[in-house]
Amino acid sequence: MPAIVIIGTQWGDEGKGKITDYYAERADFVVRFQGGNNAGHTIKIGEEVYKFHLLPSGVVRADKHVVIGNGLVVDPKVLLKEISELKVRVPESAKLSISDRANVILPYHLILDGLQEQSKGSAKIGTTGRGIGPCYMTKVARTGIRIGEFIDETTFREKLEQILPGIQKSYEALSPDAPKLDIEEIVSEYSAYGSELAQYVTDTSVLLNSALDENKTILFEGAQGTMLDVDFGTYPFVTSSNPLAGSVCIGAGVGPTKIDRVIGVVKAYTTRVGSGPMPTNLTDETGDYIREKGQEFGTTTGRPRNCGWLDLVVVSHSCRLNGITSFAITRLDVLGGLKELKICTGYNHKGTKIEHFPANLNVLSECEPVYDTISAWQEYSEEEWIKLAQKGYEALPEELKSYVNYIEDATNTPAEMLSVGPSRAATVYREIST
Ligand code: IMP
Ligand code: MG
């Protein structure tokens, strides 16, 4: 299976980092294709915990080649910091390539992110403040600077000379006391970053297609999740990229006929960070229990995440949009110990049951989740979960298996992996026929 895509089916933070790392063991390449350092993935290997924002999850493995595709927006300062921290902790890490076509996040994108949020007042998106939206804005407006231009100081300066007056105007439109941009300041700090990054820069579409021709295995690692997609998510409370499987083709330069499988990562419950609706959100003690037990606080911003029941309207929306061939269901351990579990099977909209996620947020706000109730399983310690996982699927609690079967039946999608704890050992893999 040479090209596998891993996608978040909810609002991000489904545990894609751990799942990607598991599949990365058998892959030659791990590739990111959208987003930037708004992402935050956590991987636990033995006692070591790694958190990355920009580098792909396979980067801790020496025999891998990790790629930052053209669809990303890259903050060079953050990337260099991650590279240098990685080199200290894992001297034998993966080979890294960065697309010459990826857009660069510059200091003015970060400032614009803050000014735009401020100007929205209570309607703010609750962005991660990393300049992601403004960088995609300048990309689409054709005033972005790409990595290939950025690493050449002369071109970088020329581009900035063309662009900065327009950026300054947009600053001033948002705030009368907007800071004055200084080209010399930006060039002197950032051209040094460009020189350091130059060694990694290449045409990654050529690299990846040659690898596929040689029958190498490529894992495409999605960031964020389907419900944060700029087209199919809870617009405008979304990120500025497409975290869907189809985005691999655009964001990595690989044709759709090359993709073999799409694995949808489903967290056993739902979480969301930032503003915007989440129909199954719980504001009671069950929500607090899940947040505390699951340590549901943002990897990038530390903000508490909204927590609630699993929403199968959302998961089915993801199955359709991504062409998901199997699931990896994560954080099943967190639900252990609750009295009972609820699963949202549809929304009641003025007396009619809706099964497709509505595009219009006004309609969504009038929807009430419709729940089915099923039994929960008991609580186990991290060590006990590992022991159970090592015995295989059959050894897992009956109620947990019923929960998994419920999800599979409702979505017509098999779950090939179940995760019951942060470590690699707390994972159950099931052979399924695809
Ligand atoms: P932005 O991507 O920083 O523009 O933020 C837009 C929205 O996406 C906000 O609600 C963020 O909280 C959310 N978001 C962005 N990246 C992630 C992520 O990796 N996990 C979860 N939420 C995210
Ligand atoms: Mg995350």
Short mmCIF file of C-alpha atoms and ligand atoms in Angstrom, two decimals:
data_model
loop_
_atom_site.label_atom_id
_atom_site.label_comp_id
_atom_site.label_asym_id
_atom_site.label_seq_id
_atom_site.Cartn_x
_atom_site.Cartn_y
_atom_site.Cartn_z
CA MET A 1 0.00 0.00 0.00
CA PRO A 2 2.30 2.78 -1.11
CA ALA A 3 0.27 5.97 -0.39
CA ILE A 4 -1.73 6.23 2.83
CA VAL A 5 -3.44 9.36 4.11
CA ILE A 6 -4.17 10.05 7.79
CA ILE A 7 -6.97 12.52 8.42
CA GLY A 8 -8.63 14.03 11.48
CA THR A 9 -12.39 13.38 11.34
CA GLN A 10 -13.42 15.95 13.96
CA TRP A 11 -12.06 19.36 15.07
CA GLY A 12 -8.41 18.34 15.28
CA ASP A 13 -6.60 16.85 18.28
CA GLU A 14 -7.91 13.37 17.53
CA GLY A 15 -4.53 11.82 18.33
CA LYS A 16 -3.18 11.83 14.77
CA GLY A 17 0.41 12.17 16.01
CA LYS A 18 0.41 8.79 17.73
CA ILE A 19 -1.41 7.07 14.85
CA THR A 20 0.93 8.58 12.25
CA ASP A 21 3.92 7.50 14.26
CA TYR A 22 2.58 3.94 14.41
CA TYR A 23 2.12 3.72 10.63
CA ALA A 24 5.38 5.59 10.08
CA GLU A 25 7.22 2.53 11.31
CA ARG A 26 6.36 0.84 8.00
CA ALA A 27 6.66 3.93 5.76
CA ASP A 28 9.64 5.43 3.95
CA PHE A 29 8.28 8.99 3.82
CA VAL A 30 6.05 11.02 6.16
CA VAL A 31 4.62 14.12 4.51
CA ARG A 32 2.63 17.11 5.68
CA PHE A 33 0.48 18.77 3.03
CA GLN A 34 -1.45 21.65 4.69
CA GLY A 35 -1.56 23.98 7.69
CA GLY A 36 1.47 25.15 9.61
CA ASN A 37 2.54 25.51 13.20
CA ASN A 38 -1.08 25.94 14.30
CA ALA A 39 -0.95 22.14 14.58
CA GLY A 40 0.40 20.38 17.62
CA HIS A 41 1.03 16.66 17.65
CA THR A 42 2.21 14.70 20.63
CA ILE A 43 4.03 11.38 20.40
CA LYS A 44 5.11 9.21 23.32
CA ILE A 45 7.97 6.79 22.71
CA GLY A 46 8.96 4.88 25.83
CA GLU A 47 9.15 7.55 28.50
CA GLU A 48 9.99 10.31 26.01
CA VAL A 49 7.25 12.73 24.96
CA TYR A 50 7.75 14.75 21.78
CA LYS A 51 5.61 17.68 20.71
CA PHE A 52 5.89 19.06 17.19
CA HIS A 53 4.06 21.85 15.45
CA LEU A 54 5.60 21.89 12.01
CA LEU A 55 7.85 18.87 11.59
CA PRO A 56 6.02 15.71 10.48
CA SER A 57 5.46 13.04 13.15
CA GLY A 58 7.93 10.52 11.68
CA VAL A 59 10.84 12.87 12.27
CA VAL A 60 12.17 11.06 15.35
CA ARG A 61 12.91 7.96 13.27
CA ALA A 62 16.36 7.90 11.68
CA ASP A 63 15.41 5.76 8.69
CA LYS A 64 12.62 8.07 7.48
CA HIS A 65 12.46 10.95 5.08
CA VAL A 66 10.03 13.67 6.22
CA VAL A 67 8.63 16.29 3.88
CA ILE A 68 7.04 19.69 4.32
CA GLY A 69 4.88 19.99 1.21
CA ASN A 70 4.01 23.03 -0.91
CA GLY A 71 0.57 23.32 0.73
CA LEU A 72 2.01 24.41 4.07
CA VAL A 73 2.64 27.86 5.41
CA VAL A 74 6.06 27.76 7.05
CA ASP A 75 7.30 29.98 9.86
CA PRO A 76 11.09 29.73 9.35
CA LYS A 77 11.89 30.82 12.89
CA VAL A 78 9.67 28.11 14.39
CA LEU A 79 10.94 25.48 11.98
CA LEU A 80 14.60 26.18 12.79
CA LYS A 81 13.82 26.03 16.51
CA GLU A 82 12.15 22.64 16.08
CA ILE A 83 15.06 21.36 14.00
CA SER A 84 17.64 22.44 16.57
CA GLU A 85 15.67 21.01 19.51
CA LEU A 86 15.23 17.76 17.64
CA LYS A 87 18.96 17.50 16.92
CA VAL A 88 19.73 17.80 20.63
CA ARG A 89 17.19 15.16 21.69
CA VAL A 90 17.44 12.80 18.70
CA PRO A 91 20.85 13.16 17.05
CA GLU A 92 19.96 10.42 14.54
CA SER A 93 16.71 11.84 13.18
CA ALA A 94 14.98 11.64 9.81
CA LYS A 95 16.08 13.34 6.61
CA LEU A 96 14.08 16.54 5.97
CA SER A 97 12.97 18.14 2.70
CA ILE A 98 10.97 21.35 2.33
CA SER A 99 9.05 22.33 -0.78
CA ASP A 100 10.39 25.34 -2.67
CA ARG A 101 6.73 26.27 -3.30
CA ALA A 102 5.53 26.48 0.32
CA ASN A 103 4.62 30.01 1.46
CA VAL A 104 6.62 31.70 4.22
CA ILE A 105 5.06 33.15 7.37
CA LEU A 106 6.73 36.50 8.07
CA PRO A 107 6.36 38.74 11.14
CA TYR A 108 3.62 40.81 9.51
CA HIS A 109 1.39 37.74 9.17
CA LEU A 110 1.52 37.24 12.93
CA ILE A 111 0.70 40.88 13.58
CA LEU A 112 -2.19 40.74 11.07
CA ASP A 113 -3.57 37.62 12.78
CA GLY A 114 -3.73 39.57 16.07
CA LEU A 115 -5.18 42.73 14.50
CA GLN A 116 -7.85 40.80 12.56
CA GLU A 117 -8.94 38.92 15.67
CA GLN A 118 -9.02 42.14 17.69
CA SER A 119 -11.16 43.90 15.08
CA LYS A 120 -13.74 41.07 15.16
CA GLY A 121 -14.46 41.58 18.88
CA SER A 122 -16.83 38.90 20.18
CA ALA A 123 -17.07 37.33 16.69
CA LYS A 124 -13.39 36.37 16.77
CA ILE A 125 -12.36 32.96 15.43
CA GLY A 126 -10.08 32.15 18.36
CA THR A 127 -7.15 31.43 16.05
CA THR A 128 -3.86 30.06 17.32
CA GLY A 129 -2.33 33.49 16.56
CA ARG A 130 0.44 31.94 14.47
CA GLY A 131 -0.22 33.97 11.30
CA ILE A 132 -1.75 31.01 9.45
CA GLY A 133 -4.86 32.74 8.02
CA PRO A 134 -3.00 35.90 6.91
CA CYS A 135 -0.30 33.81 5.20
CA TYR A 136 -2.89 31.84 3.23
CA MET A 137 -4.54 35.20 2.45
CA THR A 138 -1.39 36.60 0.89
CA LYS A 139 -0.79 33.29 -0.91
CA VAL A 140 -4.20 33.46 -2.62
CA ALA A 141 -3.87 37.22 -3.20
CA ARG A 142 -0.59 36.38 -4.99
CA THR A 143 1.45 38.57 -2.67
CA GLY A 144 3.05 35.71 -0.77
CA ILE A 145 6.74 34.84 -0.66
CA ARG A 146 7.62 31.22 -1.35
CA ILE A 147 10.47 29.31 0.26
CA GLY A 148 12.38 29.13 -3.03
CA GLU A 149 12.36 32.94 -3.21
CA PHE A 150 12.93 33.40 0.49
CA ILE A 151 16.26 31.55 0.52
CA ASP A 152 17.67 33.92 -2.08
CA GLU A 153 18.34 37.22 -0.28
CA THR A 154 18.10 39.41 -3.40
CA THR A 155 14.74 38.00 -4.46
CA PHE A 156 13.48 38.09 -0.86
CA ARG A 157 14.31 41.80 -0.59
CA GLU A 158 12.77 42.61 -3.99
CA LYS A 159 9.56 40.81 -3.05
CA LEU A 160 9.36 42.61 0.30
CA GLU A 161 9.83 45.97 -1.43
CA GLN A 162 6.82 45.21 -3.64
CA ILE A 163 4.63 43.83 -0.90
CA LEU A 164 5.24 45.81 2.28
CA PRO A 165 3.44 49.06 1.33
CA GLY A 166 0.20 47.09 0.77
CA ILE A 167 0.62 45.21 4.03
CA GLN A 168 1.22 48.49 5.87
CA LYS A 169 -2.09 49.82 4.46
CA SER A 170 -4.00 46.76 5.62
CA TYR A 171 -2.47 47.20 9.09
CA GLU A 172 -3.60 50.80 9.25
CA ALA A 173 -7.11 49.92 8.08
CA LEU A 174 -7.40 47.57 11.06
CA SER A 175 -5.87 49.77 13.71
CA PRO A 176 -4.86 53.47 13.83
CA ASP A 177 -1.79 52.70 15.95
CA ALA A 178 -0.58 49.79 13.82
CA PRO A 179 3.20 49.24 13.98
CA LYS A 180 5.44 50.57 11.16
CA LEU A 181 7.06 47.82 9.12
CA ASP A 182 10.81 48.06 8.66
CA ILE A 183 12.18 46.19 5.67
CA GLU A 184 15.78 46.25 6.95
CA GLU A 185 14.76 44.68 10.22
CA ILE A 186 12.93 41.85 8.45
CA VAL A 187 15.71 41.23 5.91
CA SER A 188 18.49 41.19 8.48
CA GLU A 189 16.73 38.71 10.76
CA TYR A 190 15.00 36.51 8.18
CA SER A 191 17.64 36.20 5.45
CA ALA A 192 19.81 34.40 8.01
CA TYR A 193 16.98 31.88 8.50
CA GLY A 194 16.73 31.51 4.73
CA SER A 195 20.43 30.63 4.47
CA GLU A 196 20.05 27.97 7.17
CA LEU A 197 16.99 26.41 5.57
CA ALA A 198 18.38 26.37 2.01
CA GLN A 199 20.00 22.93 2.50
CA TYR A 200 16.55 21.31 2.88
CA VAL A 201 14.74 23.03 0.01
CA THR A 202 13.80 21.11 -3.11
CA ASP A 203 10.94 20.31 -5.50
CA THR A 204 9.15 17.87 -3.20
CA SER A 205 6.51 16.89 -5.79
CA VAL A 206 9.30 15.49 -7.96
CA LEU A 207 10.83 13.79 -4.92
CA LEU A 208 7.55 12.15 -3.85
CA ASN A 209 6.47 11.02 -7.30
CA SER A 210 9.87 9.43 -7.91
CA ALA A 211 9.52 7.65 -4.57
CA LEU A 212 6.09 6.31 -5.59
CA ASP A 213 7.56 5.13 -8.90
CA GLU A 214 10.11 3.18 -6.87
CA ASN A 215 7.28 1.63 -4.85
CA LYS A 216 8.23 3.38 -1.65
CA THR A 217 5.56 3.83 1.03
CA ILE A 218 4.40 7.37 1.74
CA LEU A 219 2.32 8.44 4.69
CA PHE A 220 0.51 11.75 4.32
CA GLU A 221 -0.15 13.30 7.70
CA GLY A 222 -3.15 15.62 7.96
CA ALA A 223 -3.19 18.44 10.50
CA GLN A 224 -6.29 19.96 12.18
CA GLY A 225 -9.47 18.10 11.19
CA THR A 226 -12.36 17.88 8.76
CA MET A 227 -14.60 20.22 10.77
CA LEU A 228 -11.92 22.93 10.57
CA ASP A 229 -11.82 22.69 6.77
CA VAL A 230 -12.32 26.08 5.11
CA ASP A 231 -14.94 24.61 2.74
CA PHE A 232 -16.65 21.84 4.71
CA GLY A 233 -16.09 22.85 8.34
CA THR A 234 -18.06 25.22 10.58
CA TYR A 235 -17.25 28.25 8.41
CA PRO A 236 -16.14 30.91 9.35
CA PHE A 237 -14.92 29.19 12.55
CA VAL A 238 -12.36 27.14 10.66
CA THR A 239 -8.71 27.20 9.73
CA SER A 240 -7.61 28.66 6.39
CA SER A 241 -6.60 25.42 4.68
CA ASN A 242 -8.24 22.17 3.58
CA PRO A 243 -7.39 19.40 6.05
CA LEU A 244 -9.22 16.87 3.83
CA ALA A 245 -7.71 13.88 2.05
CA GLY A 246 -8.23 15.55 -1.34
CA SER A 247 -5.86 18.27 -0.22
CA VAL A 248 -2.94 15.81 -0.40
CA CYS A 249 -3.03 16.12 -4.18
CA ILE A 250 -2.74 19.90 -4.16
CA GLY A 251 -0.59 20.27 -1.05
CA ALA A 252 1.99 17.64 -1.96
CA GLY A 253 1.78 17.55 -5.76
CA VAL A 254 0.62 13.93 -6.06
CA GLY A 255 -2.28 12.91 -8.33
CA PRO A 256 -5.51 11.41 -6.90
CA THR A 257 -4.94 8.08 -8.66
CA LYS A 258 -1.84 7.56 -6.50
CA ILE A 259 -3.71 7.44 -3.17
CA ASP A 260 -4.45 3.94 -1.88
CA ARG A 261 -6.01 4.31 1.54
CA VAL A 262 -7.44 6.99 3.80
CA ILE A 263 -7.40 6.36 7.54
CA GLY A 264 -9.76 8.57 9.54
CA VAL A 265 -8.71 9.22 13.12
CA VAL A 266 -11.76 9.37 15.39
CA LYS A 267 -11.45 10.42 19.00
CA ALA A 268 -13.89 8.34 21.11
CA TYR A 269 -15.55 11.60 22.17
CA THR A 270 -15.56 15.09 20.63
CA THR A 271 -13.39 18.11 21.44
CA ARG A 272 -12.96 21.56 19.98
CA VAL A 273 -10.64 24.46 20.84
CA GLY A 274 -11.23 28.08 19.80
CA SER A 275 -14.62 29.65 19.01
CA GLY A 276 -17.45 28.18 16.96
CA PRO A 277 -20.20 25.61 17.40
CA MET A 278 -19.87 22.00 18.55
CA PRO A 279 -23.34 20.44 18.85
CA THR A 280 -22.48 17.73 21.41
CA ASN A 281 -20.54 20.04 23.75
CA LEU A 282 -21.09 19.25 27.45
CA THR A 283 -20.98 22.10 29.95
CA ASP A 284 -21.69 19.80 32.92
CA GLU A 285 -19.50 17.60 35.13
CA THR A 286 -19.23 14.90 32.44
CA GLY A 287 -17.55 17.47 30.15
CA ASP A 288 -15.22 18.45 33.01
CA TYR A 289 -14.47 14.77 33.74
CA ILE A 290 -13.45 14.12 30.12
CA ARG A 291 -11.35 17.31 30.00
CA GLU A 292 -9.46 16.51 33.18
CA LYS A 293 -9.04 12.81 32.53
CA GLY A 294 -8.11 13.30 28.88
CA GLN A 295 -5.97 16.37 29.69
CA GLU A 296 -7.81 18.19 26.93
CA PHE A 297 -5.79 21.38 26.76
CA GLY A 298 -4.33 22.72 23.49
CA THR A 299 -0.81 21.55 22.54
CA THR A 300 -0.17 24.83 20.74
CA THR A 301 -1.97 27.36 22.92
CA GLY A 302 -2.68 25.55 26.23
CA ARG A 303 -6.37 26.59 26.02
CA PRO A 304 -8.96 24.24 27.60
CA ARG A 305 -10.85 22.32 24.92
CA ASN A 306 -14.63 21.99 24.85
CA CYS A 307 -15.48 18.32 25.41
CA GLY A 308 -18.61 16.32 24.59
CA TRP A 309 -20.11 13.08 23.28
CA LEU A 310 -19.12 11.42 20.06
CA ASP A 311 -21.00 12.94 17.13
CA LEU A 312 -21.68 10.51 14.30
CA VAL A 313 -23.15 13.26 12.11
CA VAL A 314 -19.64 14.72 12.13
CA VAL A 315 -17.89 11.39 11.62
CA SER A 316 -20.21 10.43 8.73
CA HIS A 317 -19.62 13.86 7.13
CA SER A 318 -15.89 13.07 7.34
CA CYS A 319 -16.28 9.60 5.88
CA ARG A 320 -18.02 11.01 2.83
CA LEU A 321 -15.69 13.99 2.31
CA ASN A 322 -12.47 12.04 2.75
CA GLY A 323 -13.40 8.67 1.27
CA ILE A 324 -12.25 7.05 4.52
CA THR A 325 -11.37 3.37 4.12
CA SER A 326 -10.83 2.60 7.83
CA PHE A 327 -10.76 4.23 11.24
CA ALA A 328 -8.26 4.53 14.01
CA ILE A 329 -10.30 5.18 17.17
CA THR A 330 -8.34 6.92 19.90
CA ARG A 331 -8.65 7.75 23.60
CA LEU A 332 -11.09 4.94 24.37
CA ASP A 333 -9.40 4.65 27.79
CA VAL A 334 -10.59 8.15 28.74
CA LEU A 335 -14.27 7.13 28.67
CA GLY A 336 -13.66 4.26 31.11
CA GLY A 337 -15.40 4.77 34.45
CA LEU A 338 -18.32 6.87 33.21
CA LYS A 339 -21.83 5.64 34.16
CA GLU A 340 -23.08 5.46 30.58
CA LEU A 341 -22.13 6.83 27.17
CA LYS A 342 -24.12 8.77 24.64
CA ILE A 343 -23.62 8.78 20.90
CA CYS A 344 -25.17 11.44 18.72
CA THR A 345 -26.88 9.83 15.71
CA GLY A 346 -28.53 12.88 14.15
CA TYR A 347 -29.80 16.38 14.87
CA ASN A 348 -33.38 17.34 15.56
CA HIS A 349 -34.14 20.49 13.56
CA LYS A 350 -37.63 21.81 14.31
CA GLY A 351 -39.03 18.30 14.59
CA THR A 352 -37.17 16.78 11.62
CA LYS A 353 -34.13 14.52 12.05
CA ILE A 354 -31.15 15.80 10.06
CA GLU A 355 -28.36 13.34 9.26
CA HIS A 356 -26.07 15.60 7.23
CA PHE A 357 -24.06 18.38 8.82
CA PRO A 358 -25.70 21.67 7.78
CA ALA A 359 -23.69 24.35 5.98
CA ASN A 360 -25.57 27.19 7.62
CA LEU A 361 -24.57 27.98 11.22
CA ASN A 362 -27.99 29.52 11.92
CA VAL A 363 -29.60 26.18 11.08
CA LEU A 364 -26.96 24.40 13.16
CA SER A 365 -27.75 26.60 16.15
CA GLU A 366 -31.38 25.45 15.96
CA CYS A 367 -30.35 21.78 16.01
CA GLU A 368 -30.57 19.53 19.07
CA PRO A 369 -28.43 16.37 19.10
CA VAL A 370 -30.37 13.09 19.12
CA TYR A 371 -28.63 10.53 21.34
CA ASP A 372 -28.49 6.80 21.77
CA THR A 373 -27.28 5.60 25.16
CA ILE A 374 -24.94 2.66 25.56
CA SER A 375 -23.12 1.07 28.50
CA ALA A 376 -19.67 2.24 29.47
CA TRP A 377 -16.70 0.12 30.50
CA GLN A 378 -14.77 0.26 33.72
CA GLU A 379 -11.76 2.41 34.44
CA TYR A 380 -8.25 0.91 34.20
CA SER A 381 -4.81 2.33 34.92
CA GLU A 382 -2.40 3.10 32.07
CA GLU A 383 -0.47 -0.13 32.82
CA GLU A 384 -3.64 -2.21 32.87
CA TRP A 385 -4.70 -0.83 29.49
CA ILE A 386 -1.29 -1.71 28.06
CA LYS A 387 -1.65 -5.28 29.35
CA LEU A 388 -5.11 -5.59 27.81
CA ALA A 389 -3.93 -4.11 24.51
CA GLN A 390 -1.04 -6.55 24.36
CA LYS A 391 -3.50 -9.46 24.61
CA GLY A 392 -5.33 -8.18 21.53
CA TYR A 393 -8.82 -7.13 20.54
CA GLU A 394 -10.68 -10.04 22.13
CA ALA A 395 -9.31 -9.16 25.58
CA LEU A 396 -10.80 -5.65 25.53
CA PRO A 397 -13.93 -4.98 27.64
CA GLU A 398 -17.17 -6.17 25.97
CA GLU A 399 -18.79 -2.74 26.34
CA LEU A 400 -15.85 -1.13 24.56
CA LYS A 401 -16.13 -3.58 21.68
CA SER A 402 -19.88 -2.82 21.44
CA TYR A 403 -19.08 0.90 21.28
CA VAL A 404 -16.60 0.29 18.46
CA ASN A 405 -19.08 -1.95 16.61
CA TYR A 406 -21.75 0.73 16.95
CA ILE A 407 -19.48 3.27 15.24
CA GLU A 408 -18.53 0.80 12.52
CA ASP A 409 -22.14 -0.16 11.77
CA ALA A 410 -23.44 3.42 11.78
CA THR A 411 -20.76 4.62 9.38
CA ASN A 412 -20.19 1.44 7.40
CA THR A 413 -16.46 1.80 8.03
CA PRO A 414 -14.18 -0.71 9.78
CA ALA A 415 -11.97 0.32 12.70
CA GLU A 416 -8.52 -1.14 12.11
CA MET A 417 -6.82 0.42 15.07
CA LEU A 418 -7.89 1.15 18.62
CA SER A 419 -5.87 3.25 21.00
CA VAL A 420 -6.30 2.90 24.77
CA GLY A 421 -3.42 5.05 26.03
CA PRO A 422 -0.70 7.45 24.92
CA SER A 423 2.11 4.91 24.46
CA ARG A 424 2.72 2.75 21.43
CA ALA A 425 2.11 -0.38 23.51
CA ALA A 426 -1.45 0.74 24.28
CA THR A 427 -2.58 0.09 20.71
CA VAL A 428 -4.66 -2.73 19.24
CA TYR A 429 -4.33 -3.39 15.54
CA ARG A 430 -7.01 -5.42 13.75
CA GLU A 431 -6.53 -6.99 10.33
CA ILE A 432 -9.40 -5.86 8.15
CA SER A 433 -10.02 -6.55 4.52
CA THR A 434 -10.07 -3.40 2.40
P1 IMP B 1 -5.87 29.13 12.89
O1 IMP B 1 -5.62 27.84 12.19
O2 IMP B 1 -4.77 29.55 13.82
O3 IMP B 1 -6.26 30.23 11.93
O4 IMP B 1 -7.16 28.93 13.84
C1 IMP B 1 -8.47 28.72 13.31
C2 IMP B 1 -9.25 27.74 14.16
O5 IMP B 1 -8.69 26.44 14.03
C3 IMP B 1 -9.23 28.03 15.67
O6 IMP B 1 -10.49 27.62 16.20
C4 IMP B 1 -8.13 27.12 16.21
O7 IMP B 1 -8.33 26.81 17.56
C5 IMP B 1 -8.33 25.90 15.31
N1 IMP B 1 -7.12 25.09 15.13
C6 IMP B 1 -6.06 25.37 14.34
N2 IMP B 1 -5.16 24.38 14.37
C7 IMP B 1 -5.65 23.45 15.20
C8 IMP B 1 -5.17 22.16 15.60
O8 IMP B 1 -4.12 21.66 15.18
N3 IMP B 1 -5.97 21.47 16.46
C9 IMP B 1 -7.16 21.95 16.88
N4 IMP B 1 -7.65 23.15 16.52
C10 IMP B 1 -6.90 23.89 15.68
MG MG B 2 -3.27 19.04 18.03
#
